[in-house]
Coordinates of C-alpha atoms and ligand atoms in Angstrom, one line a residue:
M1 CA 0.1 -0.1 -0.1
L2 CA 1.3 3.3 -0.8
G3 CA -0.1 5.1 2.2
K4 CA -3.1 5.6 4.5
I5 CA -5.2 8.5 3.8
L6 CA -8.0 10.0 5.9
A7 CA -10.3 12.1 3.9
V8 CA -12.7 14.4 5.7
D9 CA -15.6 16.4 3.9
D10 CA -19.3 16.7 5.1
I11 CA -20.4 16.7 1.2
P12 CA -20.5 12.7 0.3
D13 CA -20.1 13.6 -3.2
N14 CA -17.0 15.3 -2.8
L15 CA -15.6 12.4 -0.6
R16 CA -16.6 9.8 -3.3
V17 CA -15.0 11.7 -5.8
I18 CA -11.6 12.2 -4.0
A19 CA -11.6 8.7 -2.5
G20 CA -12.1 7.3 -6.1
F21 CA -8.8 9.1 -7.3
L22 CA -7.0 8.0 -4.6
L23 CA -8.2 4.2 -4.6
Q24 CA -7.6 3.8 -8.1
A25 CA -4.1 5.2 -7.6
G26 CA -3.4 2.7 -4.9
Y27 CA -4.0 4.3 -1.4
D28 CA -5.7 3.1 1.4
V29 CA -8.3 5.6 2.0
R30 CA -10.7 6.3 5.0
P31 CA -13.4 8.6 4.1
V32 CA -15.3 10.3 7.1
T33 CA -17.9 13.0 7.0
S34 CA -17.3 15.1 10.3
G35 CA -14.6 16.5 12.2
R36 CA -15.6 14.6 15.4
E37 CA -15.4 11.3 13.4
A38 CA -11.8 12.4 12.1
L39 CA -10.5 12.7 15.4
Q40 CA -11.9 9.4 16.6
V41 CA -10.2 7.6 13.5
V42 CA -6.9 9.5 14.1
A43 CA -7.0 8.5 17.7
V44 CA -7.4 4.8 17.1
D45 CA -5.6 4.4 13.6
P46 CA -3.4 7.4 12.8
P47 CA -3.2 7.8 8.9
D48 CA -0.2 8.9 6.9
L49 CA -2.0 12.0 5.7
V50 CA -5.3 13.9 6.4
L51 CA -7.3 15.6 3.6
L52 CA -9.4 18.0 5.6
D53 CA -12.3 20.3 4.4
I54 CA -12.5 23.5 5.9
R55 CA -16.0 24.3 5.8
M56 CA -17.9 21.8 7.8
P57 CA -20.9 22.1 10.4
E58 CA -20.3 21.7 14.0
M59 CA -16.4 21.5 13.9
D60 CA -14.5 22.9 11.2
G61 CA -11.3 22.2 9.4
F62 CA -9.4 24.6 11.3
A63 CA -10.8 23.1 14.6
V64 CA -9.8 19.7 13.7
C65 CA -6.3 20.7 12.7
A66 CA -5.8 22.9 15.8
R67 CA -6.6 19.5 18.0
L68 CA -4.3 17.3 15.9
K69 CA -1.3 19.9 16.0
A70 CA -1.8 20.3 20.0
D71 CA -1.3 16.7 20.4
P72 CA 2.4 15.5 20.1
A73 CA 1.1 12.0 18.9
T74 CA -0.7 13.5 16.0
A75 CA 1.2 17.0 15.4
N76 CA 3.5 15.7 12.7
I77 CA 0.9 13.8 10.5
P78 CA 0.5 16.2 7.3
I79 CA -2.8 18.0 6.7
V80 CA -3.8 19.3 3.3
F81 CA -6.9 21.4 3.2
L82 CA -9.6 21.1 0.7
S83 CA -11.7 24.4 0.0
A84 CA -13.6 26.3 -2.4
S85 CA -11.5 28.2 -5.0
G86 CA -10.1 31.6 -5.0
D87 CA -10.6 31.9 -0.9
L88 CA -7.4 33.9 -0.3
A89 CA -8.4 34.3 3.6
D90 CA -8.7 30.6 3.9
K91 CA -5.7 29.6 2.3
L92 CA -3.6 31.9 4.5
Q93 CA -5.5 30.7 7.6
A94 CA -4.8 27.1 6.5
F95 CA -1.1 27.5 6.4
E96 CA -1.2 29.6 9.6
A97 CA -2.9 26.5 11.3
G98 CA -0.1 24.1 10.3
G99 CA -1.4 22.8 7.1
A100 CA 1.0 21.4 4.8
D101 CA -0.7 22.4 1.7
Y102 CA -4.0 23.5 0.0
I103 CA -6.2 22.0 -2.8
E104 CA -9.0 23.9 -4.5
K105 CA -12.3 22.4 -5.4
P106 CA -13.4 21.2 -7.8
F107 CA -10.6 18.6 -7.6
Q108 CA -8.5 17.9 -10.4
E109 CA -7.4 14.3 -10.1
R110 CA -3.6 14.7 -11.4
E111 CA -3.3 17.9 -8.9
V112 CA -4.7 15.9 -6.2
L113 CA -2.6 13.0 -6.6
A114 CA 0.6 15.2 -7.2
R115 CA 0.0 17.2 -4.1
V116 CA -0.7 13.8 -2.0
E117 CA 2.4 12.0 -3.3
L118 CA 4.5 15.1 -2.4
Q119 CA 3.3 15.2 1.1
L120 CA 3.8 11.4 1.8
R121 CA 7.3 11.6 0.3
L122 CA 7.9 14.7 2.6
R123 CA 6.8 12.6 5.4
R124 CA 8.6 9.7 4.7
A125 CA 11.9 11.7 4.4
Q126 CA 11.1 13.5 7.6
R127 CA 10.7 10.0 9.3
E128 CA 14.2 8.7 7.9
V129 CA 15.9 11.9 9.2
A130 CA 14.3 11.5 12.7
E131 CA 15.2 7.6 12.7
A132 CA 18.8 8.6 11.6
R133 CA 18.9 11.2 14.2
D134 CA 17.8 8.7 16.7
V135 CA 20.4 6.2 15.6
L136 CA 23.0 9.1 15.9
E137 CA 21.7 10.2 19.5
A138 CA 22.1 6.6 20.7
K139 CA 25.5 6.4 19.2
V140 CA 26.6 9.7 20.8
A141 CA 25.2 8.7 24.1
E142 CA 27.2 5.5 24.0
R143 CA 30.3 7.4 23.0
T144 CA 29.7 10.0 25.8
Q145 CA 29.4 7.2 28.3
D146 CA 32.9 5.5 26.7
L147 CA 34.5 8.9 27.2
A148 CA 33.1 9.4 30.7
K149 CA 34.5 6.0 31.6
L150 CA 37.8 6.9 30.0
A151 CA 37.8 10.2 32.1
Y152 CA 37.0 8.6 35.2
F153 CA 38.4 4.9 35.2
D154 CA 41.8 3.6 34.8
T155 CA 41.8 1.4 31.5
L156 CA 44.0 -1.2 32.8
T157 CA 42.6 -2.3 36.2
G158 CA 39.1 -0.9 35.6
L159 CA 39.2 0.8 38.9
P160 CA 38.1 4.5 39.4
N161 CA 41.1 6.9 38.8
R162 CA 42.0 9.8 41.0
K163 CA 39.6 12.4 39.6
K164 CA 36.6 9.9 40.3
F165 CA 38.1 9.0 43.5
S166 CA 38.2 12.7 44.5
E167 CA 34.8 13.3 43.3
D168 CA 33.4 10.2 45.2
M169 CA 35.0 11.4 48.2
D170 CA 33.5 15.1 47.8
R171 CA 30.2 13.5 47.6
M172 CA 30.6 11.6 50.8
L173 CA 31.9 15.0 52.6
A174 CA 28.7 16.5 51.4
D175 CA 26.3 13.8 52.4
P176 CA 25.0 14.7 56.1
A177 CA 24.3 10.9 56.5
V178 CA 28.2 10.3 56.5
S179 CA 29.6 10.9 60.0
G180 CA 33.2 9.7 59.3
F181 CA 35.4 7.7 56.9
A182 CA 38.8 6.5 56.5
L183 CA 41.1 6.9 53.5
L184 CA 43.8 4.6 53.1
L185 CA 46.7 5.3 50.4
L186 CA 48.6 2.2 49.4
D187 CA 52.0 2.5 47.6
L188 CA 53.9 -0.6 46.5
D189 CA 57.4 -1.3 47.6
R190 CA 60.0 -1.9 45.1
F191 CA 57.3 -1.9 42.1
K192 CA 59.6 0.0 39.7
S193 CA 62.4 -2.7 40.1
I194 CA 59.6 -5.6 39.2
N195 CA 58.5 -3.3 36.2
D196 CA 62.3 -2.7 35.1
A197 CA 63.4 -6.2 35.7
L198 CA 60.4 -8.4 34.4
G199 CA 58.9 -6.0 31.9
H200 CA 55.7 -4.0 31.7
D201 CA 53.6 -6.9 31.1
V202 CA 54.4 -8.5 34.1
G203 CA 54.1 -5.2 36.0
D204 CA 50.7 -4.5 34.5
E205 CA 49.5 -8.1 35.3
L206 CA 50.7 -7.4 38.9
L207 CA 48.7 -4.3 39.1
K208 CA 45.5 -6.2 38.0
Q209 CA 45.7 -8.8 40.5
L210 CA 46.5 -6.3 43.0
A211 CA 43.2 -4.4 42.0
G212 CA 41.1 -7.6 42.3
R213 CA 42.6 -8.3 45.7
L214 CA 41.7 -4.9 47.0
L215 CA 38.3 -5.4 46.0
T216 CA 38.1 -8.8 47.7
V217 CA 39.5 -7.2 50.9
L218 CA 36.9 -4.4 50.7
D219 CA 34.0 -7.0 49.8
G220 CA 30.8 -6.0 51.7
R221 CA 32.1 -3.0 53.5
P222 CA 30.6 0.5 52.4
G223 CA 33.5 2.0 50.7
F224 CA 35.5 2.2 47.4
V225 CA 38.9 1.4 45.7
A226 CA 40.4 3.5 43.3
R227 CA 44.0 3.6 41.4
L228 CA 45.5 6.8 41.7
G229 CA 48.2 6.3 39.3
G230 CA 51.4 4.1 38.7
D231 CA 51.6 1.8 41.8
E232 CA 49.5 4.1 44.1
F233 CA 45.9 2.9 45.2
A234 CA 43.5 4.3 47.5
V235 CA 40.7 3.0 49.9
C236 CA 38.0 4.8 51.2
V237 CA 35.7 3.2 53.7
E238 CA 32.8 4.7 55.8
G239 CA 33.4 4.9 59.7
G240 CA 35.8 7.2 61.0
D241 CA 37.6 5.2 63.6
T242 CA 41.4 5.0 63.5
R243 CA 41.4 1.4 65.1
E244 CA 39.1 0.0 62.3
A245 CA 41.2 1.8 59.7
E246 CA 44.3 0.0 60.8
H247 CA 42.7 -3.0 61.0
L248 CA 41.6 -2.9 57.3
A249 CA 45.2 -1.9 56.6
E250 CA 46.3 -5.0 58.4
L251 CA 43.9 -6.9 56.3
I252 CA 45.2 -5.5 53.1
L253 CA 48.7 -6.1 54.0
G254 CA 47.9 -9.6 55.2
N255 CA 46.4 -10.5 51.9
L256 CA 49.1 -8.8 49.8
E257 CA 51.6 -11.2 51.7
S258 CA 50.6 -14.3 49.8
P259 CA 52.9 -14.2 46.5
F260 CA 51.3 -13.2 43.1
A261 CA 51.4 -16.0 40.5
L262 CA 52.9 -14.2 37.4
E263 CA 54.2 -16.2 34.2
N264 CA 55.3 -19.2 36.1
M265 CA 56.8 -16.9 38.9
R266 CA 55.7 -16.2 42.4
I267 CA 56.4 -12.7 43.6
E268 CA 55.9 -11.3 47.0
M269 CA 55.0 -7.7 47.0
G270 CA 55.4 -5.4 50.0
C271 CA 53.5 -2.1 50.2
S272 CA 53.1 0.9 52.7
V273 CA 49.8 2.5 53.6
G274 CA 49.1 5.8 55.0
I275 CA 45.8 6.6 56.9
A276 CA 43.8 9.8 57.1
I277 CA 40.5 10.0 58.9
Y278 CA 37.5 12.3 58.3
P279 CA 36.8 14.4 60.1
R280 CA 39.6 14.3 62.5
D281 CA 42.4 15.3 59.9
G282 CA 40.4 17.5 57.4
D283 CA 37.3 18.1 55.8
R284 CA 38.4 18.5 52.3
S285 CA 39.5 15.9 49.8
G286 CA 42.7 17.3 48.7
E287 CA 43.7 17.9 52.3
L288 CA 42.8 14.3 53.2
L289 CA 44.8 13.1 50.3
R290 CA 47.7 15.1 51.4
C291 CA 47.6 13.7 55.2
A292 CA 47.3 10.1 53.9
D293 CA 50.2 10.7 51.8
V294 CA 52.6 12.3 54.5
A295 CA 51.4 9.1 56.7
M296 CA 52.5 6.7 53.8
Y297 CA 55.8 8.6 53.7
V298 CA 56.2 8.1 57.4
A299 CA 55.3 4.6 57.0
K300 CA 57.9 3.9 54.2
Q301 CA 60.6 5.8 56.1
T302 CA 60.1 4.0 59.3
M303 CA 59.4 0.7 57.6
S304 CA 56.4 0.1 59.7
R305 CA 54.0 -1.0 56.8
Y306 CA 51.3 1.4 57.8
S307 CA 50.8 4.4 59.7
S308 CA 47.9 6.8 60.6
Y309 CA 48.3 10.4 60.1
A310 CA 49.1 12.6 63.1
A311 CA 49.4 16.4 63.0
Q312 CA 52.9 16.2 64.4
Q313 CA 54.0 14.3 61.3
D314 CA 52.9 17.3 59.3
T315 CA 55.3 19.7 60.8
N316 CA 57.9 17.3 59.8
S317 CA 56.6 17.6 56.0
T318 CA 56.2 21.5 56.3
S319 CA 59.9 21.6 57.8
R320 CA 60.9 19.5 55.1
L321 CA 59.6 22.2 52.6
A322 CA 61.0 24.9 54.7
L323 CA 64.4 23.2 54.5
L324 CA 64.2 22.8 50.8
S325 CA 63.5 26.4 50.3
Q326 CA 66.2 27.7 52.6
F327 CA 68.6 25.4 50.9
A328 CA 68.0 26.8 47.5
D329 CA 68.9 30.2 49.3
A330 CA 72.0 28.6 50.9
V331 CA 73.4 27.7 47.5
A332 CA 72.7 31.2 46.3
A333 CA 74.1 32.8 49.3
N334 CA 77.4 30.5 49.5
H335 CA 76.5 29.0 53.0
L336 CA 77.8 25.7 51.8
V337 CA 81.4 24.8 52.7
L338 CA 83.5 21.7 51.9
H339 CA 85.5 20.2 54.5
Y340 CA 88.4 17.8 53.5
Q341 CA 89.1 14.7 55.0
P342 CA 92.8 13.3 54.3
K343 CA 93.4 9.8 53.0
I344 CA 96.9 8.2 53.5
H345 CA 99.0 5.6 51.9
I346 CA 99.0 3.1 55.1
A347 CA 102.5 2.1 54.3
S348 CA 104.1 5.4 54.2
G349 CA 102.0 7.3 56.4
K350 CA 101.7 10.0 53.5
A351 CA 98.6 11.8 52.2
T352 CA 97.2 10.3 49.0
G353 CA 94.5 12.8 48.7
V354 CA 91.3 14.4 50.5
E355 CA 87.6 13.5 50.4
A356 CA 85.5 16.8 49.8
L357 CA 82.5 16.7 52.3
V358 CA 79.9 19.3 52.2
R359 CA 78.4 21.1 55.2
W360 CA 75.7 23.7 55.4
Q361 CA 76.7 26.9 57.5
H362 CA 73.3 27.6 58.8
P363 CA 72.7 31.0 60.0
R364 CA 70.7 29.8 62.9
R365 CA 71.3 26.0 63.4
G366 CA 75.1 26.3 62.9
L367 CA 77.1 23.9 60.8
L368 CA 75.0 21.1 59.6
P369 CA 76.6 17.7 58.8
P370 CA 75.3 16.3 55.3
G371 CA 72.9 13.8 57.2
E372 CA 71.0 16.5 58.2
F373 CA 69.7 17.8 54.9
L374 CA 71.2 15.6 52.1
P375 CA 68.5 12.9 52.3
Q376 CA 65.8 15.3 51.5
I377 CA 67.7 17.2 48.9
E378 CA 68.5 13.9 47.2
L379 CA 64.8 13.3 46.8
T380 CA 64.7 16.4 44.7
D381 CA 66.1 18.1 41.6
M382 CA 68.1 20.4 44.0
I383 CA 70.7 17.6 44.3
R384 CA 72.0 18.8 40.7
R385 CA 72.5 22.4 42.0
L386 CA 74.4 20.8 45.0
T387 CA 76.6 18.6 43.0
H388 CA 77.3 21.2 40.4
W389 CA 78.3 23.7 43.5
V390 CA 80.5 20.9 44.9
V391 CA 82.4 20.1 41.5
E392 CA 83.0 23.8 40.8
T393 CA 84.3 24.5 44.4
A394 CA 86.5 21.4 44.6
A395 CA 88.0 22.2 41.2
A396 CA 88.7 25.8 42.6
Q397 CA 90.4 24.0 45.6
I398 CA 92.7 21.7 43.5
D399 CA 93.6 24.9 41.3
D400 CA 94.2 27.0 44.5
W401 CA 96.6 24.2 46.0
L402 CA 98.2 23.5 42.6
R403 CA 99.3 27.0 42.4
Q404 CA 100.9 26.7 46.0
G405 CA 102.8 23.8 44.6
L406 CA 100.5 21.1 46.2
P407 CA 99.0 18.8 43.7
V408 CA 96.2 17.0 45.9
P409 CA 93.8 14.7 44.4
V410 CA 90.2 15.7 45.7
A411 CA 87.5 13.2 45.7
I412 CA 83.8 14.2 45.5
N413 CA 80.8 12.4 46.3
L414 CA 77.8 11.9 43.7
S415 CA 74.4 10.9 44.6
A416 CA 72.3 8.2 42.9
R417 CA 70.3 10.9 41.0
N418 CA 73.5 12.4 39.5
L419 CA 74.1 9.1 37.8
V420 CA 71.3 9.6 35.3
E421 CA 72.3 13.1 34.4
E422 CA 73.5 12.2 30.9
D423 CA 75.1 15.7 30.7
L424 CA 77.3 15.5 34.0
P425 CA 80.5 14.1 32.3
D426 CA 80.3 16.9 29.9
W427 CA 79.9 19.3 32.7
I428 CA 82.5 18.1 34.7
A429 CA 85.0 17.9 31.6
Q430 CA 84.1 21.7 31.1
V431 CA 85.0 22.7 34.6
L432 CA 88.4 20.7 34.5
R433 CA 89.4 22.2 31.1
A434 CA 88.2 25.8 32.3
R435 CA 90.9 25.9 34.9
G436 CA 93.2 23.7 33.2
I437 CA 93.3 21.0 36.1
P438 CA 95.0 17.7 35.3
P439 CA 91.9 15.4 35.4
H440 CA 93.6 12.6 37.4
L441 CA 93.5 15.2 40.5
L442 CA 89.6 15.0 40.7
E443 CA 88.1 11.6 42.0
V444 CA 84.5 11.0 41.9
E445 CA 82.9 8.6 44.5
I446 CA 79.5 7.0 44.2
T447 CA 77.9 4.7 46.8
E448 CA 77.5 1.0 45.7
T449 CA 73.9 1.5 46.6
A450 CA 73.5 4.4 44.2
M451 CA 75.1 2.7 41.5
M452 CA 72.6 -0.3 41.7
V453 CA 69.6 2.1 41.4
A454 CA 70.2 2.0 37.6
P455 CA 73.3 0.2 36.9
D456 CA 73.4 0.2 33.2
R457 CA 72.9 4.1 33.0
S458 CA 75.3 4.3 36.1
L459 CA 78.0 2.4 34.3
A460 CA 77.4 4.3 31.2
V461 CA 78.0 7.8 33.0
L462 CA 80.8 6.5 35.2
G463 CA 82.5 5.1 32.1
R464 CA 82.3 8.6 30.3
I465 CA 83.6 10.2 33.4
A466 CA 86.7 7.5 33.5
D467 CA 87.2 8.4 30.0
L468 CA 88.0 11.9 31.0
G469 CA 91.0 10.6 33.1
V470 CA 88.7 11.4 36.4
R471 CA 89.4 8.6 38.9
L472 CA 86.4 6.8 40.3
A473 CA 85.7 4.9 43.6
V474 CA 83.0 2.8 44.9
D475 CA 81.8 4.4 48.2
D476 CA 80.5 2.2 51.3
F477 CA 81.4 -0.8 49.3
G478 CA 79.9 -4.0 51.1
T479 CA 76.8 -2.3 51.9
G480 CA 75.1 -2.5 48.6
Y481 CA 73.8 -5.0 46.4
S482 CA 76.3 -5.2 43.4
S483 CA 76.9 -8.4 41.7
F484 CA 80.3 -9.9 40.5
A485 CA 78.8 -9.4 37.1
L486 CA 78.6 -5.7 37.7
L487 CA 82.1 -5.4 39.2
R488 CA 83.5 -6.8 36.2
R489 CA 82.2 -4.2 34.0
L490 CA 83.4 -1.3 36.1
P491 CA 86.0 1.0 34.5
K492 CA 89.6 0.1 35.0
G493 CA 91.6 1.4 38.0
I494 CA 88.7 2.1 40.1
A495 CA 88.9 2.2 43.9
L496 CA 86.9 0.2 46.3
K497 CA 86.2 2.0 49.6
I498 CA 85.5 -0.6 52.1
D499 CA 82.5 0.6 54.3
R500 CA 83.3 1.4 58.0
S501 CA 80.8 -1.1 59.3
F502 CA 83.3 -3.8 58.0
V503 CA 86.4 -2.3 59.0
E504 CA 85.6 -0.8 62.6
R505 CA 85.8 -4.8 64.2
I506 CA 88.4 -6.4 62.2
V507 CA 90.4 -7.0 65.1
E508 CA 87.9 -8.4 67.4
D509 CA 85.8 -10.3 64.8
P510 CA 87.3 -12.9 62.6
A511 CA 84.5 -13.0 60.4
D512 CA 84.7 -9.2 59.7
E513 CA 88.3 -9.8 58.9
A514 CA 87.7 -12.5 56.5
I515 CA 85.4 -10.3 54.8
V516 CA 87.6 -7.3 54.5
A517 CA 90.5 -9.4 53.6
S518 CA 88.5 -10.8 50.7
I519 CA 87.4 -7.5 49.5
I520 CA 90.9 -6.4 49.5
H521 CA 91.9 -9.5 47.5
L522 CA 89.1 -8.8 45.1
A523 CA 90.2 -5.3 44.6
H524 CA 93.7 -6.3 43.8
G525 CA 92.2 -9.0 41.4
L526 CA 90.3 -6.3 39.7
S527 CA 93.3 -4.0 39.5
A528 CA 91.5 -1.6 41.8
R529 CA 92.5 0.2 44.9
A530 CA 91.3 -0.9 48.4
I531 CA 90.7 1.9 50.7
A532 CA 89.5 1.4 54.3
E533 CA 87.0 4.0 55.3
G534 CA 86.3 5.1 59.2
I535 CA 89.4 4.2 60.8
E536 CA 89.4 5.2 64.6
K537 CA 91.9 2.9 66.2
A538 CA 95.5 2.2 65.6
D539 CA 95.3 -1.5 65.8
V540 CA 92.5 -1.6 63.1
L541 CA 94.9 0.5 60.9
A542 CA 97.9 -1.9 61.5
R543 CA 95.7 -5.0 60.9
L544 CA 94.6 -3.5 57.6
G545 CA 98.1 -2.7 56.6
S546 CA 99.1 -6.3 57.2
L547 CA 95.9 -7.5 55.0
G548 CA 97.5 -5.7 52.2
C549 CA 95.1 -2.6 52.1
Q550 CA 97.1 0.2 50.6
E551 CA 95.0 3.2 51.8
A552 CA 93.0 4.5 54.7
Q553 CA 90.9 7.2 56.0
G554 CA 89.3 7.8 59.2
Y555 CA 89.1 9.7 62.5
L556 CA 92.4 8.3 63.6
I557 CA 94.1 9.6 60.8
A558 CA 92.4 13.0 60.4
R559 CA 88.8 14.3 60.8
P560 CA 87.2 16.4 57.9
M561 CA 88.8 19.9 58.2
P562 CA 88.2 23.3 56.5
E563 CA 90.9 25.3 54.7
P564 CA 93.2 26.2 55.7
A565 CA 93.7 23.6 58.4
A566 CA 93.5 20.8 55.6
R567 CA 96.4 22.4 53.8
S568 CA 98.8 22.4 56.8
W569 CA 97.9 18.9 57.5
L570 CA 98.7 18.0 53.7
I571 CA 102.2 19.9 53.9
E572 CA 103.0 18.1 57.2
H573 CA 102.1 14.7 55.5
G574 CA 104.0 14.9 52.2
G575 CA 102.0 17.2 50.0
G576 CA 99.1 15.3 49.3
D577 CA 99.5 13.2 46.2
A578 CA 101.3 10.0 47.4
S579 CA 99.4 7.9 45.3
P580 CA 100.3 4.2 45.9
G581 CA 101.6 4.1 42.4
K582 CA 104.2 6.7 43.4
V583 CA 105.2 5.4 47.1
T584 CA 106.8 2.3 46.7
Ligands
C2E601 P1 81.0 9.0 52.9 O1 81.3 9.7 51.4 O2 81.0 7.8 53.0 O3 81.9 9.9 53.8 C1 82.3 9.4 55.0 C2 81.4 10.0 56.1 O4 82.1 9.2 57.3 C3 81.8 11.5 56.4 O5 80.7 11.9 57.1 C4 82.9 11.5 57.4 O6 83.0 12.6 58.1 C5 82.7 10.1 58.1 N1 84.1 9.3 59.0 C6 85.1 9.6 58.3 N2 86.1 8.9 59.2 C7 85.1 8.5 60.1 C8 85.5 7.8 61.0 O7 86.6 7.4 61.5 N3 84.5 7.4 61.9 C9 83.4 7.7 61.9 N4 82.3 7.4 62.7 N5 82.9 8.7 60.9 C10 83.9 9.0 59.9 P2 79.8 13.0 56.6 O8 80.7 14.1 56.2 O9 78.8 13.4 57.8 O10 79.1 12.7 55.2 C11 78.1 11.6 55.3 C12 77.9 11.2 53.9 O11 77.2 12.3 53.2 C13 79.0 10.7 52.9 O12 79.5 9.6 53.4 C14 78.5 11.0 51.6 O13 77.8 9.9 51.3 C15 77.7 12.2 52.0 N6 78.1 13.4 51.5 C16 79.0 14.2 51.8 N7 79.1 15.2 51.1 C17 78.7 15.1 50.0 C18 78.4 15.7 48.7 O14 79.1 16.9 48.4 N8 77.8 15.2 47.6 C19 77.0 14.0 47.9 N9 76.3 13.7 47.0 N10 76.9 13.2 48.9 C20 77.9 13.8 49.9
MG602 MG1 82.5 9.3 50.2
MG603 MG1 81.9 6.1 52.5

């Protein structure tokens, strides 16, 4: 059927004529003789088009049209008015009423069919457009949902992300029915090394499993879990009781204790938890997250697995920030000083050089040893500035002593972070060149632990420093976890500084003596120098000499001293460069 048409005219002859054309053309026609009847039919069986006479008793065409247009269910049915010819007022009113077209009587068959066909085609096109729009709208809605998911959820674990977590927490804060909640911030220990060592796929899988475990622990409790980023997760649970929160932390840590099964491996994962409580620790989400972060930092530092925020910790962290900004000023104001601690050749007692150790001449707190500020400086980029200052100052000192006829090798200490500065070797070269200093008068110490943070990059940087002719030493040797494989890759001519913890008891403890003896042996085998650190007693020094250790450093020999005390000491002890190669 081409279409369903309702024809309305109070004059049956008119109806018969018009219905005749349409039927013959293949339309389904329903003729009615009054407006009221027309409305009834439309209500039961809505047509595709209405042909509507204007002049009718009781209810005229305009009234019928107004009723159809007023009802959203019928408003879109096209209405074509039928009327006596030449009535301009009728025509205008017909369009104003919402009519789609107008056909004059007496009807011409071809005109009626053409106009009806046009209106039906328009109507069909409108429907198609509407359908297409509906499909499009549905797609847009779906995509919007996807995007919202991306914006609010972590794609790897499917957990809410930081944004969603904060918003959910804000919602809880605004909810008068919530009287308190606990925020637990979790940070994996050693995740980075697992990721680096075993690859990102394994790391990803670990994070996914971890997310699953957190959800299991939380199961049934009113709260939610989120991945805040990297290896940082958060849990928020209703109830503002510290003991309950700590109990939950223990449950989580207990659950994480059983190893993760990853690609045929069983990996154990430690984690540190910081706890903040609403309302005790704050009433804004950002503030609570910060508190939990401080608590987590404390948990990590004290290795206590979890820790609840306490206001006193925060003064720590504010003082940490204050320290950083003061330190920046101190570098600028030249409040840093280097003290120099000599090293001697054990056999001859002559100086082989000095180690430069930084101190901070604090305007109020006096002379601060590196332990008071370095660990915090090392956490930030400030360590770059410190190291550059140290290199520059040590070079100036070497230069100064050289001018006085004292060629003294000066060792400086590098931090782990310095070893990933690709431009450090160039920078050191530039300082040496600018002052015309023989490179062997500079020595660089790096702790074994720092070297192990990123062994490949460290070795690359150290290799380039060695290529300059600068000497190298592995500091605190024995306390880190370097492997023999790594030792083999160290640049030639490196020194091993044996840590004080092994040296101090060699006389009393045969085990310590055996360890030190084998380190010395190892050093010789690698063509490396062995330097014993932290010697406080004469019998220790004597024993080291008999074990074949060439060099020594410690309070027994000399404490770190400022210039000019260091220079006087050096002059008394043979000038300073009694390198083992020279003294036989
Ligand atoms: P380190 O490089 O192993 O330096 C030796 C530390 O042991 C120095 O402490 C020194 O004063 C101390 N020491 C020397 N002989 C003895 C001894 O006989 N007995 C005892 N008990 N201690 C002794 P200091 O100056 O406090 O430096 C501590 C650490 O700070 C250094 O350990 C080094 O790792 C780091 N450090 C010092 N200056 C710098 C620097 O300019 N840059 C960097 N990155 N680190 C530095
Ligand atoms: Mg050192
Ligand atoms: Mg040391």
